[in-house]
Amino acid sequence: MSIILDHVNYIYGADTPLAVKALDDICLQIPDGQFIGIIGHTGSGKSTLVQHLNGLLKATSGSIYFNGEDIYDRDYDRKKLRGKVGLVFQYPEHQLFEIDVFTDVCFGPKNLGLDKKEVELRAYDALRKVGLPDELFYQSPFELSGGQKRRAAIAGVLAMKPEVLVLDEPTAGLDPRGREEILHQIKELQTGTGMTVILVSHSMEDVAEYVDRIIVMNKGRILYDNVPKEVFRHCAELEEVGLAPPQVTYILHELRRRGLDVDTDATTVEEAAEAVVKAMAKR
Amino acid sequence: MLRDITLGQYYQTESVIHRLDPRVKLAGTLLFIISLFFFRNFLGYMIAASFLFLVIRLSHVPFRFMVKGMRAVLFLLLLTVVFNLFLTPGEALVSVWKLTITKEGLRTAVTMAVRLAMLVVGSSVMTLTTTPNNLTDGMEKGLRPLKLFRVPVHEVAMMMSIALRFIPILMEETDKIMKAQIARGADFESGNLIRRAKALVPLMVPLFISAFRRANDLAMAMEARCYRGGDGRTKMKPLIYRSRDRIAYLCILVYLVAGIWLGRLELPVAG
């Protein structure tokens, strides 16, 4: 049970003078239950990549296997695939359209052809999972605050009970507290259900704390694919492609440069504090 | 599917036609279209076609982009041809069942098809080689005399350029919302007409909301920059005729005179 990308290429506007190679020979293996962060600068191909995972975009060349089946096979049911790989787009609140939040969340599971009871159960469950208070369920989605809308929209995808949840910049445009809350909830969801979660972001800070694995994209290619600690070791190279490791990584590197024998592998503030304490004790 | 409409889509490249003053292109296109309705023989259409061909070659825009715009009017074109072919009274050529193709019908059908095709390609040349902004600039300046009759030329031009500017944005937005709803299992392609119309609700509602939001944002941004209409407004890049524009006008004039003179001759074999 996994997703495998085999030498996937994608060209936007092929055969026009404006042709752009958005994905360049991507090979990936995404096992079950992993929490993965895909990071890259604007235009690095990360959004294009995730749209391949549920078959919205068709690779110019290469193949993709979901649970061992080629999703480009003629008789492969791509509609079903979209229920299994849930994709939450950037600014997902822009796709809300129903008269109330609950009906909107029902849209996804209803399209899967489930019976009414199951649809409503799933919608209810999904809304609870994203932490939306009950009294908002029957309000118009347009009356909610930005963060609440975002949750409602994420619930809309979650209600399809996907095996893999892909979120494209789920924290864009939210304030720091809203960001923290959403990311925290996603992490809880992932540990609670064992779902595979792929988080697309351009902020290292966002993902460092939560993910098991980071894939760094640059100009349509995979630059690094490793655990956060290993990836953040390439401080200078990351900066070169317009990305910055978390601030604590900088502080630790600076401390080390100034002569404190500190472990620079920490990626979160807590880990960094521990590392500094350890280093001080050694003195 | 939406992307197939070339009318109103600029093709970025470097050419004489691209650099021409938009007023020249506007007037030229208008005159060209009018000229199509003056011809009486096939010689006129030959001249118009070669003129068009020459301009297309000069514009460096691949020919298939021109023809792309045709797809949008293909249905209209077919309809015109069919109606003219069968419903024009006159000398019968072929007769099948109740349908009769007449000599006159064949002639009008072919003429209409050629006219319509050249009309679309002709205006595609203009929109493919002129940025929408340039186009409305040209229109604003070209229509300035109408101000005497209290026509709000600037405001109309501004509205047009905003509308044009929003086409690609809304198209992109449509694409995004469509993808987002497909990701939630929406199906835009199967089912009968009523089901398909119903399937559009999840697309249209967010699209309208986003259009209103964008319009609101834009109005706010314009007011924040003290926009207050056309009075006393100057241009960053004012339109000034250069020698190539004068030469272009001359070419158009030569084409018009030659085309209409030769195109209206009574030829022994009328086409």
Coordinates of C-alpha atoms in Angstrom, one line a residue:
Chain A
M1 CA 0.0 0.0 0.0
S2 CA 1.8 3.0 -1.2
I3 CA 2.3 5.6 -3.9
I4 CA 5.2 5.2 -6.3
L5 CA 6.2 7.8 -8.9
D6 CA 8.4 6.5 -11.6
H7 CA 10.4 9.0 -13.7
V8 CA 7.5 11.5 -13.9
N9 CA 7.8 14.5 -16.2
Y10 CA 5.3 17.2 -16.7
I11 CA 5.5 20.1 -19.1
Y12 CA 3.0 23.0 -19.0
G13 CA 1.9 24.3 -22.4
A14 CA 3.8 21.7 -24.4
D15 CA 4.2 22.7 -28.1
T16 CA 3.9 26.4 -27.4
P17 CA 6.7 28.9 -27.1
L18 CA 5.8 29.2 -23.4
A19 CA 6.5 25.6 -22.6
V20 CA 7.7 25.1 -19.0
K21 CA 9.1 22.0 -17.6
A22 CA 7.3 21.8 -14.2
L23 CA 8.4 18.4 -13.2
D24 CA 11.7 16.9 -14.2
D25 CA 12.2 13.2 -13.7
I26 CA 10.6 12.7 -10.4
C27 CA 11.0 9.4 -8.6
L28 CA 9.3 9.0 -5.3
Q29 CA 8.1 6.3 -3.0
I30 CA 5.5 7.3 -0.4
P31 CA 4.8 4.5 2.1
D32 CA 1.7 4.3 4.3
G33 CA 1.3 6.3 7.4
Q34 CA 4.1 8.7 6.8
F35 CA 3.9 12.5 7.5
I36 CA 5.7 14.1 4.6
G37 CA 6.5 17.7 4.0
I38 CA 7.1 18.9 0.5
I39 CA 9.0 22.2 0.5
G40 CA 10.0 24.5 -2.3
H41 CA 10.1 28.0 -3.5
T42 CA 7.2 29.5 -5.5
G43 CA 7.2 27.8 -8.9
S44 CA 9.4 24.9 -7.8
G45 CA 6.7 22.4 -9.0
K46 CA 5.4 21.3 -5.6
S47 CA 1.8 22.1 -6.4
T48 CA 2.1 20.5 -9.8
L49 CA 3.5 17.4 -8.1
V50 CA 0.7 16.9 -5.7
Q51 CA -1.9 17.3 -8.4
H52 CA -0.5 14.2 -10.0
L53 CA -1.1 12.1 -7.0
N54 CA -4.8 12.0 -7.5
G55 CA -4.7 12.1 -11.3
L56 CA -5.9 15.6 -11.8
L57 CA -2.9 16.2 -14.0
K58 CA -1.6 13.6 -16.3
A59 CA 2.2 13.2 -16.5
T60 CA 3.7 14.0 -19.9
S61 CA 5.8 10.9 -19.4
G62 CA 6.5 8.4 -16.6
S63 CA 4.0 6.4 -14.5
I64 CA 2.4 6.6 -11.1
Y65 CA 1.3 3.5 -9.1
F66 CA -1.2 3.7 -6.3
N67 CA -1.3 0.5 -4.2
G68 CA 0.5 -1.3 -7.0
E69 CA -1.9 -0.2 -9.8
D70 CA -1.0 2.1 -12.6
I71 CA -3.3 5.1 -12.4
Y72 CA -2.9 5.8 -16.1
D73 CA -4.3 2.4 -17.1
R74 CA -7.2 2.8 -19.4
D75 CA -9.6 0.9 -17.1
Y76 CA -8.4 2.4 -13.9
D77 CA -11.1 4.2 -12.0
R78 CA -9.7 7.7 -11.4
K79 CA -12.8 8.9 -9.7
K80 CA -12.4 6.4 -7.0
L81 CA -8.7 7.4 -6.7
R82 CA -9.8 10.9 -5.9
G83 CA -11.7 9.5 -2.9
K84 CA -8.6 7.7 -1.8
V85 CA -6.1 10.5 -2.3
G86 CA -7.8 13.6 -0.8
L87 CA -6.4 16.8 -2.1
V88 CA -7.0 20.1 -0.2
F89 CA -6.1 23.0 -2.5
Q90 CA -4.5 26.3 -1.6
Y91 CA -7.2 28.6 -0.1
P92 CA -9.7 25.7 0.0
E93 CA -12.4 28.0 1.5
H94 CA -12.8 29.5 -2.0
Q95 CA -14.5 26.3 -3.1
L96 CA -17.3 26.4 -0.5
F97 CA -20.7 26.8 -2.2
E98 CA -23.5 25.2 -0.2
I99 CA -26.1 26.9 1.9
D100 CA -24.6 25.6 5.1
V101 CA -21.4 24.1 6.3
F102 CA -22.8 20.6 6.9
T103 CA -24.2 20.3 3.4
D104 CA -21.0 21.5 1.9
V105 CA -19.0 18.8 3.7
C106 CA -21.5 16.3 2.5
F107 CA -20.7 17.1 -1.1
G108 CA -17.5 14.9 -1.2
P109 CA -18.9 11.7 0.3
K110 CA -22.2 12.1 -1.7
N111 CA -20.2 12.1 -4.9
L112 CA -18.7 8.8 -3.8
G113 CA -22.2 7.4 -4.1
L114 CA -22.7 6.5 -0.5
D115 CA -26.1 6.3 1.1
K116 CA -27.5 9.4 2.9
K117 CA -26.9 8.0 6.4
E118 CA -23.2 7.2 5.8
V119 CA -22.7 10.5 4.1
E120 CA -24.0 12.4 7.1
L121 CA -22.1 10.3 9.5
R122 CA -18.9 11.0 7.7
A123 CA -19.6 14.7 7.4
Y124 CA -20.3 14.9 11.1
D125 CA -17.2 12.9 11.9
A126 CA -15.0 15.1 9.6
L127 CA -16.3 18.3 11.1
R128 CA -15.5 17.1 14.6
K129 CA -12.1 16.0 13.6
V130 CA -11.1 19.5 12.3
G131 CA -12.4 20.9 15.6
L132 CA -15.3 23.0 14.3
P133 CA -17.8 23.7 17.1
D134 CA -21.2 22.2 16.6
E135 CA -23.1 25.4 16.6
L136 CA -21.4 26.4 13.3
F137 CA -22.6 23.3 11.4
Y138 CA -25.7 24.8 10.1
Q139 CA -24.4 28.3 9.4
S140 CA -23.7 29.6 5.9
P141 CA -20.0 28.9 5.2
F142 CA -19.6 32.5 4.1
E143 CA -20.4 33.7 7.6
L144 CA -17.4 31.9 9.2
S145 CA -14.0 33.4 10.0
G146 CA -11.1 32.7 7.8
G147 CA -9.7 30.0 10.0
Q148 CA -13.1 28.4 10.4
K149 CA -13.7 28.4 6.7
R150 CA -10.4 26.7 6.1
R151 CA -11.4 24.0 8.6
A152 CA -14.7 23.5 7.0
A153 CA -13.1 23.1 3.6
I154 CA -10.5 20.6 5.0
A155 CA -13.4 18.7 6.5
G156 CA -15.0 18.6 3.0
V157 CA -12.1 16.5 1.8
L158 CA -11.7 14.5 5.0
A159 CA -15.3 13.4 4.8
M160 CA -14.4 11.2 1.8
K161 CA -12.2 9.2 4.2
P162 CA -9.1 9.3 2.1
E163 CA -6.1 7.0 2.7
V164 CA -3.8 9.8 1.8
L165 CA -4.4 13.4 2.7
V166 CA -2.6 16.0 0.6
L167 CA -2.7 19.6 1.8
D168 CA -1.4 22.4 -0.4
E169 CA -0.3 25.3 1.8
P170 CA -3.0 24.7 4.4
T171 CA -1.7 27.6 6.5
A172 CA -1.4 30.3 3.8
G173 CA -3.0 33.6 4.9
L174 CA -3.7 32.5 8.5
D175 CA -2.4 34.3 11.5
P176 CA 0.3 32.5 13.6
R177 CA -2.2 31.1 16.1
G178 CA -4.5 29.8 13.3
R179 CA -1.5 28.2 11.7
E180 CA -0.4 26.5 14.8
E181 CA -3.9 25.2 15.5
I182 CA -4.4 23.8 12.0
L183 CA -1.0 22.1 11.8
H184 CA -1.5 20.7 15.3
Q185 CA -4.9 19.3 14.3
I186 CA -3.4 17.7 11.2
K187 CA -0.7 16.1 13.2
E188 CA -3.2 14.7 15.6
L189 CA -5.3 13.4 12.7
Q190 CA -2.3 11.7 11.3
T191 CA -1.2 10.0 14.5
G192 CA -4.8 9.1 15.4
T193 CA -5.9 7.5 12.1
G194 CA -2.5 6.4 10.7
M195 CA -3.4 8.2 7.5
T196 CA -0.6 9.2 5.2
V197 CA -0.3 13.0 5.2
I198 CA 1.5 15.1 2.7
L199 CA 1.9 18.8 3.6
V200 CA 3.0 21.2 0.9
S201 CA 4.6 24.4 2.2
H202 CA 7.3 27.0 1.5
S203 CA 8.0 27.5 5.2
M204 CA 10.5 25.2 6.9
E205 CA 9.3 26.4 10.3
D206 CA 5.8 25.1 9.6
V207 CA 6.8 21.6 8.7
A208 CA 10.0 21.0 10.7
E209 CA 8.0 20.4 13.9
Y210 CA 5.6 17.9 12.5
V211 CA 6.9 15.8 9.6
D212 CA 8.9 12.6 9.5
R213 CA 10.4 13.3 6.1
I214 CA 11.1 16.4 4.0
I215 CA 11.2 16.5 0.2
V216 CA 12.8 19.7 -1.0
M217 CA 11.9 20.7 -4.5
N218 CA 13.7 23.1 -6.8
K219 CA 13.0 23.9 -10.4
G220 CA 10.9 20.8 -10.9
R221 CA 13.5 18.4 -9.4
I222 CA 13.9 16.8 -6.0
L223 CA 16.8 18.4 -4.3
Y224 CA 16.7 16.5 -1.0
D225 CA 14.6 13.7 0.3
N226 CA 15.4 12.8 3.9
V227 CA 14.5 13.2 7.6
P228 CA 14.3 16.9 8.7
K229 CA 17.6 16.8 10.6
E230 CA 19.6 15.6 7.6
V231 CA 17.9 18.1 5.2
F232 CA 18.6 21.1 7.5
R233 CA 22.3 20.3 7.5
H234 CA 22.4 21.8 4.0
C235 CA 21.9 25.3 5.3
A236 CA 23.8 27.1 2.6
E237 CA 22.3 25.1 -0.3
L238 CA 18.8 25.6 1.0
E239 CA 19.3 29.4 1.2
E240 CA 20.6 29.3 -2.4
V241 CA 17.2 28.0 -3.6
G242 CA 15.3 30.6 -1.6
L243 CA 14.5 28.5 1.4
A244 CA 15.5 29.1 5.0
P245 CA 16.0 26.4 7.7
P246 CA 14.1 27.1 10.9
Q247 CA 15.5 30.0 12.9
V248 CA 16.7 27.7 15.8
T249 CA 19.0 26.0 13.3
Y250 CA 20.7 29.3 12.5
I251 CA 21.1 30.1 16.2
L252 CA 22.7 26.7 16.9
H253 CA 25.0 27.1 14.0
E254 CA 26.0 30.5 15.2
L255 CA 26.6 29.2 18.7
R256 CA 28.8 26.5 17.3
R257 CA 30.8 29.0 15.3
R258 CA 31.4 31.0 18.4
G259 CA 32.9 28.0 20.2
L260 CA 30.0 26.3 22.0
D261 CA 30.1 22.6 21.4
V262 CA 26.4 22.2 20.7
D263 CA 24.6 19.6 18.7
T264 CA 23.2 21.5 15.6
D265 CA 20.7 18.9 14.6
A266 CA 17.8 20.3 16.6
T267 CA 14.9 21.4 14.5
T268 CA 12.4 22.7 17.0
V269 CA 12.7 25.2 19.8
E270 CA 12.3 22.5 22.5
E271 CA 15.0 20.3 21.0
A272 CA 17.3 23.3 20.6
A273 CA 16.9 24.3 24.2
E274 CA 17.8 20.8 25.3
A275 CA 20.8 20.8 23.1
V276 CA 22.0 24.1 24.5
V277 CA 21.5 22.9 28.1
K278 CA 23.5 19.8 27.3
A279 CA 26.3 21.8 25.8
M280 CA 26.4 24.1 28.8
A281 CA 26.6 21.2 31.2
K282 CA 29.6 19.8 29.3
R283 CA 31.6 23.0 29.9
Chain B
M1 CA -11.9 23.7 -23.4
L2 CA -12.1 27.3 -22.3
R3 CA -8.5 27.9 -23.4
D4 CA -9.3 27.2 -27.0
I5 CA -10.8 30.6 -27.5
T6 CA -8.1 32.7 -29.0
L7 CA -10.2 35.9 -29.5
G8 CA -8.8 38.3 -27.0
Q9 CA -5.6 36.4 -26.3
Y10 CA -2.3 38.0 -26.8
Y11 CA 0.5 36.2 -28.4
Q12 CA 3.9 37.4 -27.1
T13 CA 6.5 37.8 -29.8
E14 CA 8.5 40.5 -31.6
S15 CA 7.2 41.8 -34.9
V16 CA 6.4 45.0 -36.9
I17 CA 2.7 44.3 -36.4
H18 CA 3.1 44.0 -32.7
R19 CA 4.8 47.4 -32.6
L20 CA 2.2 49.2 -34.6
D21 CA 0.1 51.9 -32.9
P22 CA -3.1 50.2 -31.7
R23 CA -5.2 52.8 -33.5
V24 CA -3.7 51.7 -36.8
K25 CA -4.6 48.1 -36.0
L26 CA -8.1 49.0 -34.9
A27 CA -8.8 51.1 -37.9
G28 CA -7.2 48.6 -40.2
T29 CA -9.2 45.7 -38.8
L30 CA -12.4 47.7 -39.1
L31 CA -11.7 48.7 -42.6
F32 CA -10.7 45.2 -43.6
I33 CA -13.9 43.8 -42.2
I34 CA -16.0 46.4 -44.0
S35 CA -14.1 45.8 -47.2
L36 CA -15.1 42.1 -47.1
F37 CA -18.7 43.2 -47.7
F38 CA -17.9 45.3 -50.8
F39 CA -16.5 42.6 -53.0
R40 CA -18.6 41.3 -55.9
N41 CA -16.1 38.8 -57.5
F42 CA -13.7 36.3 -56.3
L43 CA -10.7 38.5 -57.2
G44 CA -11.6 40.8 -54.3
Y45 CA -11.5 37.9 -51.9
M46 CA -8.2 36.8 -53.3
I47 CA -6.8 40.2 -52.7
A48 CA -8.2 40.3 -49.2
A49 CA -6.8 36.8 -48.5
S50 CA -3.3 37.7 -49.7
F51 CA -3.4 40.9 -47.7
L52 CA -4.4 38.9 -44.6
F53 CA -1.8 36.3 -45.3
L54 CA 0.9 38.9 -45.7
V55 CA 0.0 40.5 -42.3
I56 CA 0.0 37.1 -40.6
R57 CA 3.4 36.4 -42.0
L58 CA 4.6 39.8 -40.8
S59 CA 3.2 39.3 -37.3
H60 CA 5.3 36.1 -36.7
V61 CA 2.3 34.5 -35.0
P62 CA 2.0 30.8 -35.9
F63 CA -0.9 30.3 -38.3
R64 CA -2.6 27.6 -36.1
F65 CA -3.2 30.3 -33.4
M66 CA -5.3 32.2 -35.9
V67 CA -7.3 29.2 -36.9
K68 CA -7.8 28.3 -33.2
G69 CA -10.2 31.3 -32.9
M70 CA -12.2 29.7 -35.7
R71 CA -13.3 26.8 -33.6
A72 CA -15.5 29.1 -31.5
V73 CA -17.5 30.2 -34.5
L74 CA -17.4 26.9 -36.4
F75 CA -21.0 26.1 -35.4
L76 CA -22.2 29.5 -36.6
L77 CA -20.2 29.0 -39.8
L78 CA -21.7 25.6 -40.5
L79 CA -25.2 26.9 -39.8
T80 CA -24.8 29.8 -42.2
V81 CA -23.5 27.5 -44.9
V82 CA -26.3 25.0 -44.5
F83 CA -29.1 27.5 -44.4
N84 CA -27.7 29.4 -47.4
L85 CA -27.0 26.3 -49.3
F86 CA -30.5 24.8 -49.1
L87 CA -32.8 27.8 -48.6
T88 CA -31.8 30.1 -51.4
P89 CA -34.2 30.0 -54.4
G90 CA -32.8 29.8 -57.9
E91 CA -31.5 27.5 -60.5
A92 CA -31.3 24.0 -59.2
L93 CA -27.9 22.1 -59.2
V94 CA -28.5 19.0 -57.2
S95 CA -31.8 17.9 -55.7
V96 CA -32.1 15.2 -53.0
W97 CA -35.5 14.4 -51.5
K98 CA -37.0 17.8 -50.5
L99 CA -33.6 19.6 -50.3
T100 CA -32.3 21.4 -53.3
I101 CA -29.0 23.0 -53.7
T102 CA -29.2 26.0 -56.1
K103 CA -26.4 27.7 -58.0
E104 CA -27.2 30.9 -56.2
G105 CA -27.3 29.1 -52.9
L106 CA -23.9 27.5 -53.4
R107 CA -22.5 30.9 -54.3
T108 CA -23.9 32.8 -51.3
A109 CA -22.9 29.9 -49.0
V110 CA -19.3 30.0 -50.1
T111 CA -19.2 33.8 -50.0
M112 CA -20.6 33.9 -46.5
A113 CA -18.2 31.2 -45.3
V114 CA -15.2 33.0 -46.7
R115 CA -16.4 36.3 -45.3
L116 CA -17.0 34.9 -41.9
A117 CA -13.7 33.0 -41.8
M118 CA -11.7 36.1 -42.8
L119 CA -13.6 38.3 -40.4
V120 CA -12.7 36.0 -37.5
V121 CA -9.1 35.5 -38.6
G122 CA -8.8 39.3 -39.3
S123 CA -9.9 40.3 -35.8
S124 CA -7.8 37.5 -34.3
V125 CA -4.7 39.1 -35.9
M126 CA -5.5 42.3 -34.0
T127 CA -6.1 40.7 -30.7
L128 CA -3.1 38.3 -31.0
T129 CA -0.7 41.1 -31.7
T130 CA -2.0 43.8 -29.4
T131 CA -2.1 43.6 -25.6
P132 CA -5.6 44.3 -24.2
N133 CA -4.2 47.4 -22.5
N134 CA -2.9 48.7 -25.7
L135 CA -6.1 48.0 -27.4
T136 CA -8.3 49.9 -25.0
D137 CA -5.7 52.7 -25.0
G138 CA -6.1 52.9 -28.7
M139 CA -9.9 52.8 -28.5
E140 CA -9.9 55.5 -25.9
K141 CA -7.8 57.8 -27.9
G142 CA -9.5 56.9 -31.2
L143 CA -13.0 57.5 -29.8
R144 CA -12.1 60.8 -28.1
P145 CA -14.2 62.9 -30.5
L146 CA -17.3 61.2 -29.0
K147 CA -16.6 63.1 -25.8
L148 CA -18.2 66.1 -27.5
F149 CA -21.4 64.2 -27.4
R150 CA -21.0 63.5 -23.7
V151 CA -20.0 59.8 -24.2
P152 CA -17.8 58.8 -21.2
V153 CA -15.1 57.5 -23.4
H154 CA -12.5 57.1 -20.7
E155 CA -14.8 55.3 -18.3
V156 CA -15.9 52.9 -21.0
A157 CA -12.3 52.2 -22.0
M158 CA -11.4 51.7 -18.3
M159 CA -14.3 49.2 -17.9
M160 CA -13.3 47.4 -21.0
S161 CA -9.6 47.1 -20.0
I162 CA -10.6 45.9 -16.6
A163 CA -13.0 43.4 -18.1
L164 CA -10.3 42.1 -20.5
R165 CA -7.8 42.0 -17.7
F166 CA -10.2 39.8 -15.7
I167 CA -10.7 37.2 -18.4
P168 CA -7.5 35.3 -17.8
I169 CA -7.8 35.7 -14.0
L170 CA -11.3 34.3 -14.0
M171 CA -10.3 31.6 -16.4
E172 CA -7.5 30.5 -14.0
E173 CA -9.9 30.7 -11.1
T174 CA -12.4 28.5 -13.0
D175 CA -9.7 26.0 -13.6
K176 CA -8.7 26.0 -9.9
I177 CA -12.2 25.7 -8.6
M178 CA -13.0 23.0 -11.1
K179 CA -10.0 21.0 -10.0
A180 CA -10.8 21.5 -6.4
Q181 CA -14.4 20.2 -6.9
I182 CA -13.2 17.3 -9.1
A183 CA -10.8 16.4 -6.2
R184 CA -14.0 16.2 -4.1
G185 CA -15.5 13.8 -6.6
A186 CA -17.5 16.3 -8.7
D187 CA -18.3 15.2 -12.2
F188 CA -18.6 17.8 -14.9
E189 CA -18.5 15.6 -17.9
S190 CA -21.2 12.8 -17.7
G191 CA -24.9 12.8 -17.4
N192 CA -27.7 14.4 -19.4
L193 CA -28.1 18.2 -19.9
I194 CA -30.0 18.8 -16.6
R195 CA -27.5 16.9 -14.5
R196 CA -24.6 18.7 -16.2
A197 CA -26.2 22.1 -15.5
K198 CA -26.7 21.1 -11.9
A199 CA -23.1 20.0 -11.7
L200 CA -22.1 23.5 -12.6
V201 CA -23.5 24.9 -9.3
P202 CA -20.4 24.0 -7.3
L203 CA -18.4 25.8 -9.9
M204 CA -20.5 28.9 -10.5
V205 CA -21.2 29.9 -6.9
P206 CA -17.6 30.1 -5.9
L207 CA -16.7 31.7 -9.2
F208 CA -19.3 34.5 -8.7
I209 CA -18.2 35.0 -5.1
S210 CA -14.6 35.3 -6.2
A211 CA -15.5 37.7 -9.0
F212 CA -17.3 40.0 -6.6
R213 CA -14.5 39.8 -4.1
R214 CA -12.0 40.7 -6.7
A215 CA -14.1 43.6 -8.1
N216 CA -14.5 44.9 -4.6
D217 CA -10.7 44.7 -3.9
L218 CA -9.9 46.4 -7.2
A219 CA -12.3 49.2 -6.5
M220 CA -10.8 49.7 -3.1
A221 CA -7.3 49.7 -4.5
M222 CA -8.2 52.2 -7.2
E223 CA -9.8 54.6 -4.7
A224 CA -6.8 54.2 -2.4
R225 CA -4.7 55.5 -5.4
C226 CA -7.1 58.4 -5.8
Y227 CA -8.6 57.3 -9.0
R228 CA -11.4 59.7 -10.0
G229 CA -12.1 59.1 -13.6
G230 CA -10.7 60.5 -16.8
D231 CA -10.6 64.3 -16.3
G232 CA -7.0 65.6 -16.3
R233 CA -5.6 62.1 -16.4
T234 CA -2.3 61.8 -18.3
K235 CA -0.7 58.6 -19.7
M236 CA 2.5 57.1 -18.8
K237 CA 3.0 55.9 -22.4
P238 CA 1.0 58.3 -24.6
L239 CA 0.2 57.0 -28.1
I240 CA 2.2 58.9 -30.8
Y241 CA 2.1 58.0 -34.5
R242 CA 5.5 57.1 -35.9
S243 CA 6.6 56.7 -39.5
R244 CA 5.8 52.9 -39.5
D245 CA 2.3 53.8 -38.5
R246 CA 1.9 56.2 -41.4
I247 CA 3.3 53.6 -43.7
A248 CA 0.8 51.1 -42.3
Y249 CA -2.0 53.5 -43.0
L250 CA -0.8 53.9 -46.5
C251 CA -0.7 50.1 -47.0
I252 CA -4.2 49.8 -45.8
L253 CA -5.3 52.5 -48.1
V254 CA -3.6 50.9 -51.1
Y255 CA -5.3 47.6 -50.2
L256 CA -8.7 49.2 -49.9
V257 CA -8.5 51.1 -53.2
A258 CA -7.1 48.1 -55.0
G259 CA -9.4 45.6 -53.4
I260 CA -12.6 47.5 -53.8
W261 CA -11.8 48.7 -57.4
L262 CA -10.8 45.2 -58.6
G263 CA -13.3 43.4 -56.4
R264 CA -16.2 45.2 -57.8
L265 CA -15.4 44.7 -61.5
E266 CA -17.9 42.7 -63.5
L267 CA -15.8 39.7 -64.4
P268 CA -17.0 37.3 -67.1
V269 CA -17.0 34.4 -64.6
A270 CA -18.5 35.7 -61.4
G271 CA -17.3 33.8 -58.3

